XYZ file of N, CA, C and O in Angstrom:
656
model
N -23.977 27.686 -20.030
C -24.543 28.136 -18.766
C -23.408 28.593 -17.866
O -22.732 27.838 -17.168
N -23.306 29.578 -17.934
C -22.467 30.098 -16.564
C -22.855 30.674 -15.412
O -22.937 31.873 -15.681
N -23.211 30.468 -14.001
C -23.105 30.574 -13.157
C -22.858 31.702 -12.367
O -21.676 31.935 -12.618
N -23.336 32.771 -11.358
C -22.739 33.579 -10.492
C -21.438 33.132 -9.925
O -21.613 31.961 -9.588
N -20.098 33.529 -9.629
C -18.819 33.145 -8.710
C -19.218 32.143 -7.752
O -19.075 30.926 -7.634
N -20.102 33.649 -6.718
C -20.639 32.477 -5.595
C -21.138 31.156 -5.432
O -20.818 30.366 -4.544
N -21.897 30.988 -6.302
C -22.376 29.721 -6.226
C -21.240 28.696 -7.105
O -21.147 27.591 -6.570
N -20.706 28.799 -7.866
C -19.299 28.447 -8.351
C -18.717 27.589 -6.859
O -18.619 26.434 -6.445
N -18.450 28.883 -6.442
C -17.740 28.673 -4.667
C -18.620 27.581 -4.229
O -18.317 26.394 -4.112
N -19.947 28.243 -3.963
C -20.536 27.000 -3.134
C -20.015 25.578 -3.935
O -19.082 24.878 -3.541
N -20.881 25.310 -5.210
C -20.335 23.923 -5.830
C -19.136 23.029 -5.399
O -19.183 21.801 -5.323
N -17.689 24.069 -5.036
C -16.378 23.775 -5.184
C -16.727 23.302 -3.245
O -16.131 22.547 -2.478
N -17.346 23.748 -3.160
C -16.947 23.705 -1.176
C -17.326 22.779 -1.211
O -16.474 21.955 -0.879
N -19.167 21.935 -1.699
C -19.664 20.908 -1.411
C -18.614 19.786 -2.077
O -18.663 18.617 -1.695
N -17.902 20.112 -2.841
C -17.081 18.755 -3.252
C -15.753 18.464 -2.496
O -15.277 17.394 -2.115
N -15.220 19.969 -2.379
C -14.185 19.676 -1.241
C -14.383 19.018 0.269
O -13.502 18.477 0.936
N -15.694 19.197 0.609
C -16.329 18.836 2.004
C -17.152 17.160 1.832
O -17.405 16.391 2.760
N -17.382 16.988 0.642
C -17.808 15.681 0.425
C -16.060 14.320 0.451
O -15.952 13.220 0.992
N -15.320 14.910 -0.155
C -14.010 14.666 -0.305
C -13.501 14.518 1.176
O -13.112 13.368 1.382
N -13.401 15.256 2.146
C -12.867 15.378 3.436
C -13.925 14.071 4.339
O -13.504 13.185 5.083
N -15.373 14.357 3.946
C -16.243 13.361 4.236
C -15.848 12.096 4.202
O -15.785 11.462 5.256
N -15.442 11.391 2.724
C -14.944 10.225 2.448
C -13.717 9.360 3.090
O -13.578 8.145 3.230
N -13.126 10.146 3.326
C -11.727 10.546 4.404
C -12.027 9.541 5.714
O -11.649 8.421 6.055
N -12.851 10.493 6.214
C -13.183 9.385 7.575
C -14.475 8.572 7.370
O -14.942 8.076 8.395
N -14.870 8.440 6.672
C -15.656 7.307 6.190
C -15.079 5.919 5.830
O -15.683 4.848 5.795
N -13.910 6.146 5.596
C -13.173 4.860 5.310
C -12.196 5.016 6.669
O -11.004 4.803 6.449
N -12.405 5.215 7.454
C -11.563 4.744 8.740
C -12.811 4.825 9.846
O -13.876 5.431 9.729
N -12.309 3.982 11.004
C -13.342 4.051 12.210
C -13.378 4.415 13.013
O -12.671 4.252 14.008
N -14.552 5.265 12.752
C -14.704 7.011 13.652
C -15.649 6.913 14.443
O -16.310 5.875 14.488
N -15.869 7.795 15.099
C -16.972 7.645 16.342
C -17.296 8.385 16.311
O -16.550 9.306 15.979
N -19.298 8.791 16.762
C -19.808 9.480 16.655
C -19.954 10.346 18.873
O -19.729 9.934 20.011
N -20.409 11.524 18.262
C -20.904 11.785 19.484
C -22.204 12.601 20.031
O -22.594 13.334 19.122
N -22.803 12.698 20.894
C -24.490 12.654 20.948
C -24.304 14.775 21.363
O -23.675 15.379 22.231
N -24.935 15.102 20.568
C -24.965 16.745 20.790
C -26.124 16.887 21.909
O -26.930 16.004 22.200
N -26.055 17.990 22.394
C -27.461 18.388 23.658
C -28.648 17.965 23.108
O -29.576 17.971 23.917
N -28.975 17.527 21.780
C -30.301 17.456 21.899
C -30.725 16.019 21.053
O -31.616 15.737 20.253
N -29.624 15.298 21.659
C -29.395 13.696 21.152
C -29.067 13.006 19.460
O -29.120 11.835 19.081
N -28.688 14.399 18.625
C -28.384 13.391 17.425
C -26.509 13.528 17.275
O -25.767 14.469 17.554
N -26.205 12.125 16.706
C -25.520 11.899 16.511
C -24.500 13.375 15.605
O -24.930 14.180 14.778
N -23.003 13.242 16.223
C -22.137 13.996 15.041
C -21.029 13.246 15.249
O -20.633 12.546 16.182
N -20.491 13.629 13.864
C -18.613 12.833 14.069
C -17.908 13.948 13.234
O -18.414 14.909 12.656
N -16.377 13.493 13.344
C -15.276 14.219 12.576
C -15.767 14.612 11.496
O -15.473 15.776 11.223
N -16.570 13.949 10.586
C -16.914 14.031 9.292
C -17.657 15.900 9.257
O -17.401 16.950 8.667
N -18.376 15.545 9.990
C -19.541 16.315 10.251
C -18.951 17.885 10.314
O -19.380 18.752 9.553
N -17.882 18.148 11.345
C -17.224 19.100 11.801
C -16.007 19.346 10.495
O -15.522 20.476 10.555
N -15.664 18.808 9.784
C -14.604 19.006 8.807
C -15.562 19.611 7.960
O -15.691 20.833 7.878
N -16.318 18.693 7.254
C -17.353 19.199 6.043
C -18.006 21.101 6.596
O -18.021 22.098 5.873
N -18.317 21.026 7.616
C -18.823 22.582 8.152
C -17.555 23.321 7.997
O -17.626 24.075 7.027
N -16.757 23.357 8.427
C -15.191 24.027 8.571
C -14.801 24.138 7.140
O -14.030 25.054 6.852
N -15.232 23.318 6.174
C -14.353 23.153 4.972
C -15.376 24.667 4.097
O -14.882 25.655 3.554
N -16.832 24.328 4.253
C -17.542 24.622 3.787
C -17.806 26.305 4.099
O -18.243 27.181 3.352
N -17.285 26.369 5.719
C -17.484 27.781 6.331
C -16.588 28.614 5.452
O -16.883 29.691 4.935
N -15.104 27.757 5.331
C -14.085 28.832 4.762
C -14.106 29.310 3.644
O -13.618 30.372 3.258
N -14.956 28.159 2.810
C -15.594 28.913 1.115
C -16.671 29.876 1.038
O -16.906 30.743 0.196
N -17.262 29.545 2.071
C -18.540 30.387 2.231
C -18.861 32.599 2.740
O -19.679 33.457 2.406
N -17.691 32.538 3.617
C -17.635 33.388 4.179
C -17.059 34.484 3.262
O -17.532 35.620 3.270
N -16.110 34.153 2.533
C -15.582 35.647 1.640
C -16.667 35.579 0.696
O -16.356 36.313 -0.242
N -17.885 35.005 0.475
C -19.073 35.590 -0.120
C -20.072 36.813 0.598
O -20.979 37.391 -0.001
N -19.692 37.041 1.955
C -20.147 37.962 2.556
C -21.752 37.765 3.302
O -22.295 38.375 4.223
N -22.195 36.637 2.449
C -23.165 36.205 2.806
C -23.346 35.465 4.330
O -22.539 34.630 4.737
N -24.351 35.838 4.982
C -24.288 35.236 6.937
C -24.549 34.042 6.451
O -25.065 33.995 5.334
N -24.214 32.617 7.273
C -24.051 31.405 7.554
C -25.135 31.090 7.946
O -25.753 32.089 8.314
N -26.012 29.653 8.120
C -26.362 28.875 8.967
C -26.490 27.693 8.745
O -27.172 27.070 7.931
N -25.517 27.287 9.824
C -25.278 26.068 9.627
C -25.446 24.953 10.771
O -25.432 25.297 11.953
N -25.639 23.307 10.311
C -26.238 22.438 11.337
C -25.012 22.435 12.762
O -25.274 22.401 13.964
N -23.700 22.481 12.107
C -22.460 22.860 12.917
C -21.986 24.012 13.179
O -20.888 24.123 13.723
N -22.677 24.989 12.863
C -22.512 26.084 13.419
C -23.057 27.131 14.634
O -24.227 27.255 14.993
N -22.022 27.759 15.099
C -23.173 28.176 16.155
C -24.108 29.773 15.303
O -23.546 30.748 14.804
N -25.285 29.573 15.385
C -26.303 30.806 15.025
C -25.574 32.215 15.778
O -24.961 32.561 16.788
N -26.017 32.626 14.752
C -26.222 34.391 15.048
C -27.745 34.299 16.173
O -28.757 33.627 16.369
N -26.861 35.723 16.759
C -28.782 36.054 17.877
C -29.920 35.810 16.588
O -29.652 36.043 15.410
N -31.142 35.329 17.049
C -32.509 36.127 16.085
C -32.216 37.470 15.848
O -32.353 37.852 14.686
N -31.777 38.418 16.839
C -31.691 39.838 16.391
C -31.270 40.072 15.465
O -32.217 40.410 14.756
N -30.202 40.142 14.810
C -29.166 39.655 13.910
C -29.837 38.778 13.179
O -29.826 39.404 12.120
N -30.364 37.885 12.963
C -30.754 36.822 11.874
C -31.979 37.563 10.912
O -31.924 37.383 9.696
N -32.773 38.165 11.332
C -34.213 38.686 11.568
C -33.972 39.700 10.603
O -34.895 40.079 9.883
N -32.678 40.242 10.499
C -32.338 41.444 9.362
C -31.630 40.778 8.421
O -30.655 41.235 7.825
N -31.901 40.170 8.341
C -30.731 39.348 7.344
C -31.930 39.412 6.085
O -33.138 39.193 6.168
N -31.066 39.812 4.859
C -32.032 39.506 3.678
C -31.704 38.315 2.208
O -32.184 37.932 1.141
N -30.550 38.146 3.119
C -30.355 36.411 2.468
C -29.110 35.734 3.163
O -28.299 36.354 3.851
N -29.075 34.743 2.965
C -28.050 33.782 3.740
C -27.839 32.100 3.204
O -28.642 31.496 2.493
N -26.877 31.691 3.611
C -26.807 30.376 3.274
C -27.053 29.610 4.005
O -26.597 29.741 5.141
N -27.985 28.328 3.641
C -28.231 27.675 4.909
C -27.132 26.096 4.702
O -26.748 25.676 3.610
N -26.882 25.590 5.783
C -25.824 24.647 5.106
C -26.179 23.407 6.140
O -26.350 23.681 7.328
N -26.306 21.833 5.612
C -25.873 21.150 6.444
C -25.198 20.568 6.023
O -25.365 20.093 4.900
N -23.739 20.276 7.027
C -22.500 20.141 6.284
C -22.139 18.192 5.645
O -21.271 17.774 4.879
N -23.213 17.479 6.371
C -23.691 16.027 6.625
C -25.034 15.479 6.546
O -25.250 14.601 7.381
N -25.791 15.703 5.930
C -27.439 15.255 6.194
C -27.271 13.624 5.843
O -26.974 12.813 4.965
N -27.658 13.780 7.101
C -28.317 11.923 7.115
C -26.997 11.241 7.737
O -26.535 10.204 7.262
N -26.357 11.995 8.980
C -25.410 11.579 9.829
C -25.472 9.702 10.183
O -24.541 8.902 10.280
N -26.604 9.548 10.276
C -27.398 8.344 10.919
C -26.783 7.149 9.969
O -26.288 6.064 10.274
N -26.986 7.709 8.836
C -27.008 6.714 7.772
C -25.440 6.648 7.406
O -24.960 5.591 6.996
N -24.829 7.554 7.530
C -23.422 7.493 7.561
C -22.759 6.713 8.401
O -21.960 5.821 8.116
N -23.131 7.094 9.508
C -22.923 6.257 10.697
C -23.226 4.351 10.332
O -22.366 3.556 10.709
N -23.962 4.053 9.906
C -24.680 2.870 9.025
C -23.614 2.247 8.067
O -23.307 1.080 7.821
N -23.080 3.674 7.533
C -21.945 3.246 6.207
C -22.600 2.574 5.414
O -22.088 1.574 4.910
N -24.036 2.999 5.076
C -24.592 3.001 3.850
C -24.943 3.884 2.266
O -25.676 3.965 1.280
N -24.059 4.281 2.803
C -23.913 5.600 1.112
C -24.710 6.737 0.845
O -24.438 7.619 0.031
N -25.922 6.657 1.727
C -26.882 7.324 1.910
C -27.101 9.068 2.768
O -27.883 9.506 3.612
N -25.994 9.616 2.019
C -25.943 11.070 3.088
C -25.719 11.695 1.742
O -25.532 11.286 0.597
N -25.834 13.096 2.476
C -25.122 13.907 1.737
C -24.750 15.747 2.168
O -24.914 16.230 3.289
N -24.338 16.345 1.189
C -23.554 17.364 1.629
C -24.753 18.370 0.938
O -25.367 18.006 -0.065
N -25.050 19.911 1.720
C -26.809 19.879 1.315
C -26.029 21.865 1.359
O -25.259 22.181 2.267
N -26.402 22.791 0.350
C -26.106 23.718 0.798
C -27.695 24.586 0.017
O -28.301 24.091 -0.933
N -27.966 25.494 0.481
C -28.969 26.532 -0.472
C -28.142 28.377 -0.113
O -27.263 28.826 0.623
N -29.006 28.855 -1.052
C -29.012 30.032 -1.289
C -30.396 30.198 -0.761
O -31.370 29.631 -1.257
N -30.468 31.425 0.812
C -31.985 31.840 0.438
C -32.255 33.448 0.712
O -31.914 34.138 1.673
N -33.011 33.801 -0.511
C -33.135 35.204 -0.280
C -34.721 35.650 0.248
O -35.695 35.082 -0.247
N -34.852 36.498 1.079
C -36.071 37.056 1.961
C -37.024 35.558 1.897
O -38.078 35.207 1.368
N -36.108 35.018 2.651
C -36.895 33.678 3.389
C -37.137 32.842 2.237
O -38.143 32.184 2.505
N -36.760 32.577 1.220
C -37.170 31.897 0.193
C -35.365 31.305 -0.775
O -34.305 31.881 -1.022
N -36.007 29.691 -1.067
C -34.562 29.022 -1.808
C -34.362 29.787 -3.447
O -35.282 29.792 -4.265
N -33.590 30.137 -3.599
C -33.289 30.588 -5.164
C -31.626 30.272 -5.491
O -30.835 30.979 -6.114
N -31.342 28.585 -4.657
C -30.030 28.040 -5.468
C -29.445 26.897 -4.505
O -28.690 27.173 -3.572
N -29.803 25.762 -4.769
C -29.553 24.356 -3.627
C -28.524 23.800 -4.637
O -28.272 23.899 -5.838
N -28.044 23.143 -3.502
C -26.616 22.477 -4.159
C -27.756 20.735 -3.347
O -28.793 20.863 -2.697
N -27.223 19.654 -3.627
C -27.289 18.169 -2.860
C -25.951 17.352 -3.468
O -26.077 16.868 -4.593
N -24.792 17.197 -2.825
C -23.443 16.516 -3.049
C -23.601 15.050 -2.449
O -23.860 14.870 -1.260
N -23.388 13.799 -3.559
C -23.232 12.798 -2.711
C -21.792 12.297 -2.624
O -21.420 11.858 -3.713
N -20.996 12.237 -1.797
C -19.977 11.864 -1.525
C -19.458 10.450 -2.238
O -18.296 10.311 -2.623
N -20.493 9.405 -2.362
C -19.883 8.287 -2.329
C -20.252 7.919 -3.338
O -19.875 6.792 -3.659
N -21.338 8.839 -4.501
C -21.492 8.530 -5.632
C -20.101 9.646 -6.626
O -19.611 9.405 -7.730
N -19.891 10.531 -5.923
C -19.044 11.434 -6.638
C -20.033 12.564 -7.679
O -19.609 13.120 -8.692
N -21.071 12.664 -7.247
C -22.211 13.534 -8.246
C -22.755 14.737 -7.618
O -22.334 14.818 -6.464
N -23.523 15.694 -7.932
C -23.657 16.848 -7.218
C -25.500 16.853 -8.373
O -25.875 16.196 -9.344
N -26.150 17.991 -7.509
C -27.236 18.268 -8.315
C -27.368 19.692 -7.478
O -27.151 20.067 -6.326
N -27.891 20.323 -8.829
C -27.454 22.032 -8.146
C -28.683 22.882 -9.175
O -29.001 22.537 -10.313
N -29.003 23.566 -8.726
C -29.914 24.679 -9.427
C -30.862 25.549 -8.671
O -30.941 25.582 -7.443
N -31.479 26.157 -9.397
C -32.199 27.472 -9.433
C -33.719 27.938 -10.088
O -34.059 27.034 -10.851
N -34.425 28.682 -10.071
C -35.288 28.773 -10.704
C -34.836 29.881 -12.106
O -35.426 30.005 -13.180
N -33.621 30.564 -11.628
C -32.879 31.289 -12.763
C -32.218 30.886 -13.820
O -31.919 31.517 -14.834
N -31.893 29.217 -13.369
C -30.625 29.017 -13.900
C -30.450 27.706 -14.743
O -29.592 27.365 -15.558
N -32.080 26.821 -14.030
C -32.310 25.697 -14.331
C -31.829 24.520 -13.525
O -30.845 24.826 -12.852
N -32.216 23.259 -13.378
C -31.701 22.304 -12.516
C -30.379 21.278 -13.621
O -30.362 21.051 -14.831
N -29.471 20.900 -12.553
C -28.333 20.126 -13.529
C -27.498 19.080 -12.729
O -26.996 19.642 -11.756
N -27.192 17.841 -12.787
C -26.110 17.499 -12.589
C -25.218 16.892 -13.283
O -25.195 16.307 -14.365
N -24.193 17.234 -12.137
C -22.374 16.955 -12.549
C -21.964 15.384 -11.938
O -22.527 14.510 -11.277
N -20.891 15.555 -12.457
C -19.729 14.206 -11.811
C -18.831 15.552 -10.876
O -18.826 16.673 -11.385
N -18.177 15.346 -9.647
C -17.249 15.991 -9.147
C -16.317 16.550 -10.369
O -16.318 17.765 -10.567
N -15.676 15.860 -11.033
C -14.563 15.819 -12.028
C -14.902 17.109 -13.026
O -14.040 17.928 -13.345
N -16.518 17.176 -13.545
C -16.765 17.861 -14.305
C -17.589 19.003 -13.742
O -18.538 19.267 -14.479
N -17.509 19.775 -12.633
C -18.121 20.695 -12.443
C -17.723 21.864 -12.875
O -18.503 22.795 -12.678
N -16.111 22.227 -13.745
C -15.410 23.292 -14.223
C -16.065 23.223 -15.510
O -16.035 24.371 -15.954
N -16.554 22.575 -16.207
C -17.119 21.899 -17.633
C -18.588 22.268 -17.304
O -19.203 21.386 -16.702
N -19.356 23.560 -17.625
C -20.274 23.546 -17.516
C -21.364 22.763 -18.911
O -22.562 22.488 -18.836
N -20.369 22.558 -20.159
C -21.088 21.872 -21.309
C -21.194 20.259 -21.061
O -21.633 19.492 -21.918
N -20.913 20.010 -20.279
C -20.877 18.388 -19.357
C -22.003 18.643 -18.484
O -22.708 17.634 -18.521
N -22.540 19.572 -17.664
C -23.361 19.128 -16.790
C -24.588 18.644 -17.740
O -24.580 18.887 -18.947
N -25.668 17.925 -17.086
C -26.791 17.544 -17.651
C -27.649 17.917 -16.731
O -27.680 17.821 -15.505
N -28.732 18.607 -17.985
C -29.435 19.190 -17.380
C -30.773 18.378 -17.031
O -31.255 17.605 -17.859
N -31.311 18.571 -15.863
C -32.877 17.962 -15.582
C -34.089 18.955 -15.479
O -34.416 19.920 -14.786
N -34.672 18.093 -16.709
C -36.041 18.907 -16.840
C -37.208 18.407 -15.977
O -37.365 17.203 -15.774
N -37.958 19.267 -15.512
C -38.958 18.853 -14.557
C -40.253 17.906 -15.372
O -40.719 18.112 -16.493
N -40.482 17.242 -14.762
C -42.020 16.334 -15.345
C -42.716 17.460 -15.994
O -42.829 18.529 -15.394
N -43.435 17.204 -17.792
C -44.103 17.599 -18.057
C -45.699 17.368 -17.224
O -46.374 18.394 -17.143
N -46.040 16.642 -16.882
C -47.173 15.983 -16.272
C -46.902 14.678 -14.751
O -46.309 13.613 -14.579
N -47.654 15.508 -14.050
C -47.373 14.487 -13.037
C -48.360 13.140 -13.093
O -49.521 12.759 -13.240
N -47.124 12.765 -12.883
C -47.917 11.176 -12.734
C -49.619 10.912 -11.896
O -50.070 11.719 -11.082
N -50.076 10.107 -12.165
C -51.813 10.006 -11.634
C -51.775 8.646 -11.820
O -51.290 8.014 -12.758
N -52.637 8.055 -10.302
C -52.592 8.228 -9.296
C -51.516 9.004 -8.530
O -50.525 8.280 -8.621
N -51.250 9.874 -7.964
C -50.213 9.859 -6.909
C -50.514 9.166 -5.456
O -51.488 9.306 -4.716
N -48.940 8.104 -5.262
C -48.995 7.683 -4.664
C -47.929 7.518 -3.381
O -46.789 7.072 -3.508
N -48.696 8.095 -1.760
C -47.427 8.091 -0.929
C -47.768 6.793 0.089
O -48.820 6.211 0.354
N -46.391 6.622 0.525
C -46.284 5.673 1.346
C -45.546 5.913 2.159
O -45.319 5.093 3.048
């Protein structure tokens, strides 16, 4: 299975930005309350920065939870873009319960066709496509595409379904 570059790139950013993540996760950092009350820290702002600089010589427009948006004018013509949050689940980080992660997609005319989900503190990534198939890696082995393992979707969904 080989891969488009870009998304290559993306893969490499979410691990470099999960990596920078871990960084201040093991020292004690402080968060701070944005205009519309959720929490951000160093983590948060490195992982976006780390992630912007891989992202951008793809040519592809940005959006990101740390970033500032393009006008709608500008967004509205856009016929694909990356959407990125450079920290999901700040809260839980904040917690220093293991529970975040580093979240990127591919979306073309309003629609996902390539999500990355990086967990930092497991060292694992899960990445795919409807082109390409779903797979995950160990950080270590994401150059090794005959190492990733691939995940096949449920032949049959389970019955009852049950939410809580």
């Amino acid at each position: 299975m080989e891969l488009p570059i870009h998304y290559m790139t993306a893969l490499k950013a979410s691990i470099e930005a999960s990596k920078a993540i871990m960084e201040v996760y093991k020292t004690d950092f402080l968060a701070v309350h944005k205009e519309d009350g959720s929490p951000v820290t160093k983590a948060d702002i490195e992982s976006s920065n780390i992630i912007v600089k891989h992202l951008e010589p793809t040519g592809i427009p940005i959006i990101g939870e740390e970033t500032e948006a393009a006008p709608y004018e500008e967004r509205v013509k856009w016929k694909e873009n990356w959407c990125v949050d450079p920290l999901d689940g700040t809260r839980m980080f904040l917690k220093k319960n293991d529970e975040f992660s580093v979240n990127i997609a591919h979306i073309v005319q309003s629609r996902s066709v390539f999500g990355i989900i990086a967990s930092p503190t497991k060292e694992e990534i899960l990445f795919g496509g409807e082109k390409f198939g779903s797979f995950i890696s160990s950080f270590n082995s994401i150059n090794t595409p005959s190492d990733w393992k691939a995940m096949n979707p449920r032949a049959q969904v389970k019955n009852p379904l049950t939410v809580t």
